[in-house]
mmCIF file of C-alpha atoms in Angstrom:
data_model
loop_
_atom_site.group_PDB
_atom_site.id
_atom_site.type_symbol
_atom_site.label_atom_id
_atom_site.label_comp_id
_atom_site.label_asym_id
_atom_site.label_seq_id
_atom_site.Cartn_x
_atom_site.Cartn_y
_atom_site.Cartn_z
ATOM 1 C CA MET A 1 18.263 -0.906 -44.882
ATOM 2 C CA GLU A 2 17.903 -1.878 -41.219
ATOM 3 C CA ILE A 3 19.951 0.001 -38.658
ATOM 4 C CA PRO A 4 21.566 -2.479 -36.246
ATOM 5 C CA PHE A 5 20.939 -2.236 -32.535
ATOM 6 C CA THR A 6 23.855 -0.690 -30.662
ATOM 7 C CA THR A 7 22.566 -1.005 -27.088
ATOM 8 C CA MET A 8 20.495 -3.442 -25.045
ATOM 9 C CA GLU A 9 18.062 -0.595 -24.338
ATOM 10 C CA GLN A 10 17.324 -0.386 -28.079
ATOM 11 C CA LEU A 11 16.845 -4.139 -28.282
ATOM 12 C CA MET A 12 14.442 -4.272 -25.346
ATOM 13 C CA PRO A 13 13.666 -0.980 -23.603
ATOM 14 C CA PHE A 14 13.075 -0.795 -19.873
ATOM 15 C CA PRO A 15 9.509 0.000 -18.818
ATOM 16 C CA THR A 16 8.692 3.394 -17.342
ATOM 17 C CA ALA A 17 7.059 4.223 -14.021
ATOM 18 C CA GLN A 18 3.842 5.082 -15.913
ATOM 19 C CA GLU A 19 3.791 1.662 -17.600
ATOM 20 C CA LEU A 20 4.147 -0.089 -14.241
ATOM 21 C CA ILE A 21 1.389 2.031 -12.702
ATOM 22 C CA ALA A 22 -0.907 1.071 -15.596
ATOM 23 C CA LYS A 23 -0.382 -2.618 -14.700
ATOM 24 C CA GLN A 24 -1.399 -2.200 -11.062
ATOM 25 C CA HIS A 25 -4.480 -4.193 -10.113
ATOM 26 C CA ARG A 26 -5.643 -2.059 -7.230
ATOM 27 C CA PRO A 27 -6.335 1.659 -6.981
ATOM 28 C CA MET A 28 -3.785 3.895 -5.303
ATOM 29 C CA GLU A 29 -4.668 4.609 -1.693
ATOM 30 C CA SER A 30 -4.134 7.948 -0.005
ATOM 31 C CA MET A 31 -5.252 9.775 3.123
ATOM 32 C CA PRO A 32 -5.479 13.324 4.442
ATOM 33 C CA PRO A 33 -2.861 14.559 6.934
ATOM 34 C CA GLY A 34 -5.503 15.094 9.623
ATOM 35 C CA MET A 35 -6.390 11.390 9.783
ATOM 36 C CA THR A 36 -5.276 9.648 12.979
ATOM 37 C CA VAL A 37 -2.457 7.129 12.879
ATOM 38 C CA MET A 38 -4.835 4.468 14.215
ATOM 39 C CA ALA A 39 -7.274 5.085 11.329
ATOM 40 C CA ALA A 40 -4.372 4.968 8.851
ATOM 41 C CA LEU A 41 -3.147 1.662 10.309
ATOM 42 C CA LYS A 42 -6.669 0.224 10.113
ATOM 43 C CA MET A 43 -6.883 1.342 6.486
ATOM 44 C CA MET A 44 -3.540 -0.321 5.726
ATOM 45 C CA ALA A 45 -4.689 -3.545 7.407
ATOM 46 C CA GLU A 46 -8.017 -3.587 5.535
ATOM 47 C CA LYS A 47 -6.359 -2.923 2.167
ATOM 48 C CA ASN A 48 -3.398 -5.218 2.940
ATOM 49 C CA ILE A 49 -0.863 -2.479 2.157
ATOM 50 C CA ARG A 50 2.150 -1.073 4.016
ATOM 51 C CA PHE A 51 2.333 2.447 2.619
ATOM 52 C CA LEU A 52 -0.013 5.391 2.116
ATOM 53 C CA ALA A 53 0.428 8.678 0.314
ATOM 54 C CA VAL A 54 -0.661 11.699 2.342
ATOM 55 C CA VAL A 55 -2.520 14.104 0.073
ATOM 56 C CA GLU A 56 -3.670 17.606 0.956
ATOM 57 C CA ASN A 57 -5.476 19.899 -1.508
ATOM 58 C CA GLY A 58 -4.637 17.533 -4.354
ATOM 59 C CA SER A 59 -0.883 17.602 -3.709
ATOM 60 C CA LEU A 60 1.458 15.124 -2.081
ATOM 61 C CA ALA A 61 2.139 16.377 1.452
ATOM 62 C CA GLY A 62 4.049 13.335 2.687
ATOM 63 C CA VAL A 63 3.959 9.574 3.027
ATOM 64 C CA LEU A 64 3.253 7.140 5.839
ATOM 65 C CA SER A 65 4.611 3.620 6.092
ATOM 66 C CA GLU A 66 4.254 0.910 8.694
ATOM 67 C CA ARG A 67 7.902 1.630 9.535
ATOM 68 C CA ASP A 68 7.014 5.265 10.308
ATOM 69 C CA CYS A 69 4.242 4.087 12.623
ATOM 70 C CA ALA A 70 6.447 1.573 14.420
ATOM 71 C CA ARG A 71 9.367 3.913 14.917
ATOM 72 C CA ARG A 72 7.592 7.172 15.619
ATOM 73 C CA VAL A 73 4.458 6.037 17.439
ATOM 74 C CA ILE A 74 5.413 2.855 19.252
ATOM 75 C CA LEU A 75 9.025 3.752 20.046
ATOM 76 C CA GLY A 76 8.021 7.377 20.714
ATOM 77 C CA LYS A 77 5.256 6.132 23.039
ATOM 78 C CA LEU A 78 2.612 8.217 21.275
ATOM 79 C CA ASP A 79 -1.113 7.506 21.309
ATOM 80 C CA ALA A 80 -1.990 6.198 17.817
ATOM 81 C CA ALA A 81 -5.667 7.133 18.284
ATOM 82 C CA GLY A 82 -4.794 10.701 19.239
ATOM 83 C CA THR A 83 -1.845 11.387 16.938
ATOM 84 C CA ALA A 84 -2.455 12.906 13.506
ATOM 85 C CA VAL A 85 -0.660 11.475 10.504
ATOM 86 C CA ARG A 86 0.845 14.932 9.791
ATOM 87 C CA ASP A 87 2.787 14.656 13.057
ATOM 88 C CA ILE A 88 4.666 11.487 12.086
ATOM 89 C CA MET A 89 4.568 11.297 8.280
ATOM 90 C CA SER A 90 7.755 11.508 6.234
ATOM 91 C CA LYS A 91 7.828 14.900 4.544
ATOM 92 C CA ASP A 92 11.129 14.577 2.688
ATOM 93 C CA VAL A 93 9.691 12.374 -0.060
ATOM 94 C CA HIS A 94 11.680 11.088 -3.019
ATOM 95 C CA THR A 95 9.535 10.985 -6.153
ATOM 96 C CA VAL A 96 9.870 10.160 -9.841
ATOM 97 C CA LYS A 97 8.166 11.346 -13.019
ATOM 98 C CA PRO A 98 5.979 9.015 -15.112
ATOM 99 C CA ASP A 99 8.631 8.729 -17.838
ATOM 100 C CA THR A 100 11.357 7.590 -15.405
ATOM 101 C CA LYS A 101 12.858 4.261 -16.461
ATOM 102 C CA ILE A 102 13.030 1.355 -14.021
ATOM 103 C CA PRO A 103 16.842 1.381 -13.551
ATOM 104 C CA GLU A 104 16.620 4.993 -12.345
ATOM 105 C CA CYS A 105 13.849 4.023 -9.909
ATOM 106 C CA ILE A 106 15.947 1.153 -8.540
ATOM 107 C CA MET A 107 19.024 3.353 -8.118
ATOM 108 C CA LEU A 108 16.994 6.020 -6.302
ATOM 109 C CA MET A 109 15.316 3.460 -4.031
ATOM 110 C CA TYR A 110 18.682 1.932 -3.197
ATOM 111 C CA ALA A 111 20.506 5.242 -2.677
ATOM 112 C CA LYS A 112 17.758 6.711 -0.475
ATOM 113 C CA ASP A 113 16.856 3.431 1.273
ATOM 114 C CA VAL A 114 13.156 3.641 0.430
ATOM 115 C CA GLY A 115 10.762 0.871 -0.512
ATOM 116 C CA TYR A 116 8.165 3.033 -2.259
ATOM 117 C CA LEU A 117 8.296 5.807 -4.839
ATOM 118 C CA PRO A 118 5.411 8.185 -5.457
ATOM 119 C CA VAL A 119 5.058 9.062 -9.135
ATOM 120 C CA LEU A 120 4.193 12.698 -9.843
ATOM 121 C CA ARG A 121 3.066 14.341 -13.067
ATOM 122 C CA GLY A 122 3.646 18.021 -12.400
ATOM 123 C CA GLY A 123 2.423 18.264 -8.829
ATOM 124 C CA GLU A 124 -0.247 15.575 -9.216
ATOM 125 C CA LEU A 125 0.203 12.153 -7.629
ATOM 126 C CA VAL A 126 -0.523 9.532 -10.296
ATOM 127 C CA GLY A 127 0.607 6.419 -8.454
ATOM 128 C CA VAL A 128 3.052 4.727 -6.129
ATOM 129 C CA LEU A 129 5.618 2.085 -7.046
ATOM 130 C CA SER A 130 6.859 -0.489 -4.568
ATOM 131 C CA ILE A 131 10.291 -2.094 -4.647
ATOM 132 C CA ARG A 132 8.503 -5.386 -5.284
ATOM 133 C CA GLU A 133 6.845 -4.053 -8.461
ATOM 134 C CA VAL A 134 10.053 -2.442 -9.708
ATOM 135 C CA MET A 135 12.157 -5.558 -9.125
ATOM 136 C CA GLY A 136 9.427 -7.743 -10.662
ATOM 137 C CA ALA A 137 9.516 -5.609 -13.824
ATOM 138 C CA LEU A 138 13.296 -5.881 -13.949
ATOM 139 C CA ILE A 139 13.186 -9.674 -13.557
ATOM 140 C CA GLU A 140 10.454 -9.954 -16.206
ATOM 141 C CA ARG A 141 12.509 -7.873 -18.648
ATOM 142 C CA HIS A 142 15.618 -9.960 -18.056
ATOM 143 C CA GLU A 143 13.672 -13.194 -18.587
ATOM 144 C CA ARG A 144 12.268 -11.858 -21.889
ATOM 145 C CA LEU A 145 15.714 -10.718 -22.951
ATOM 146 C CA LEU A 146 17.246 -14.112 -22.178
ATOM 147 C CA ARG A 147 14.480 -15.883 -24.133
ATOM 148 C CA ARG A 148 14.987 -13.550 -27.088
ATOM 149 C CA LEU A 149 18.757 -14.019 -27.056
ATOM 150 C CA GLY A 150 18.254 -17.792 -26.890
ATOM 151 C CA GLU A 151 15.973 -17.625 -29.931
ATOM 152 C CA GLU A 152 18.530 -15.479 -31.763
ATOM 153 C CA ARG A 153 21.230 -18.031 -30.947
ATOM 154 C CA LEU A 154 19.113 -20.867 -32.353
ATOM 155 C CA THR A 155 18.419 -18.855 -35.492
ATOM 156 C CA LEU A 156 22.139 -18.249 -36.005
ATOM 157 C CA MET A 157 22.996 -21.899 -35.391
ATOM 158 C CA TYR A 158 20.136 -23.273 -37.495
ATOM 159 C CA PRO A 159 19.149 -20.692 -40.122
ATOM 160 C CA ASP A 160 16.814 -23.118 -41.920
ATOM 161 C CA PRO A 161 13.481 -23.120 -39.987
ATOM 162 C CA SER A 162 12.755 -26.700 -41.112
ATOM 163 C CA SER A 163 15.696 -27.893 -38.994
ATOM 164 C CA TYR A 164 13.870 -27.164 -35.751
#
């Protein structure tokens, strides 16, 4: 006997942070805290990215975004070639675990006003999720769910497969 679905999550579960990381087409980029801001900006430009994890001794020490560079270097009138990333990086980093579901990631990103979430397994950085990836996964899930519900509706309306 089949047990009926009682929630939408049972019908079509949300992906996890780990599942989204597995879909990423490019390797995660990181840098040491001693790197200069200018070198970090060049790295971001070359890789066409806007965010870098700062890793020291295998652990996440902080993060650096283009926003950090603009606000702390340019507005602070610092020398990008002479300023170390450790001096301007964000140290209060909001992270998630690999098994965190997408709705939790979205709520955290919204509540903390961040566009990127490092994903940690224990203390090890396993990837970084962007708001674009998280919202894309949410949209993809909703599209699949709508297609499935449409198919279910057709099946209920026309139970004989030869009629369609």
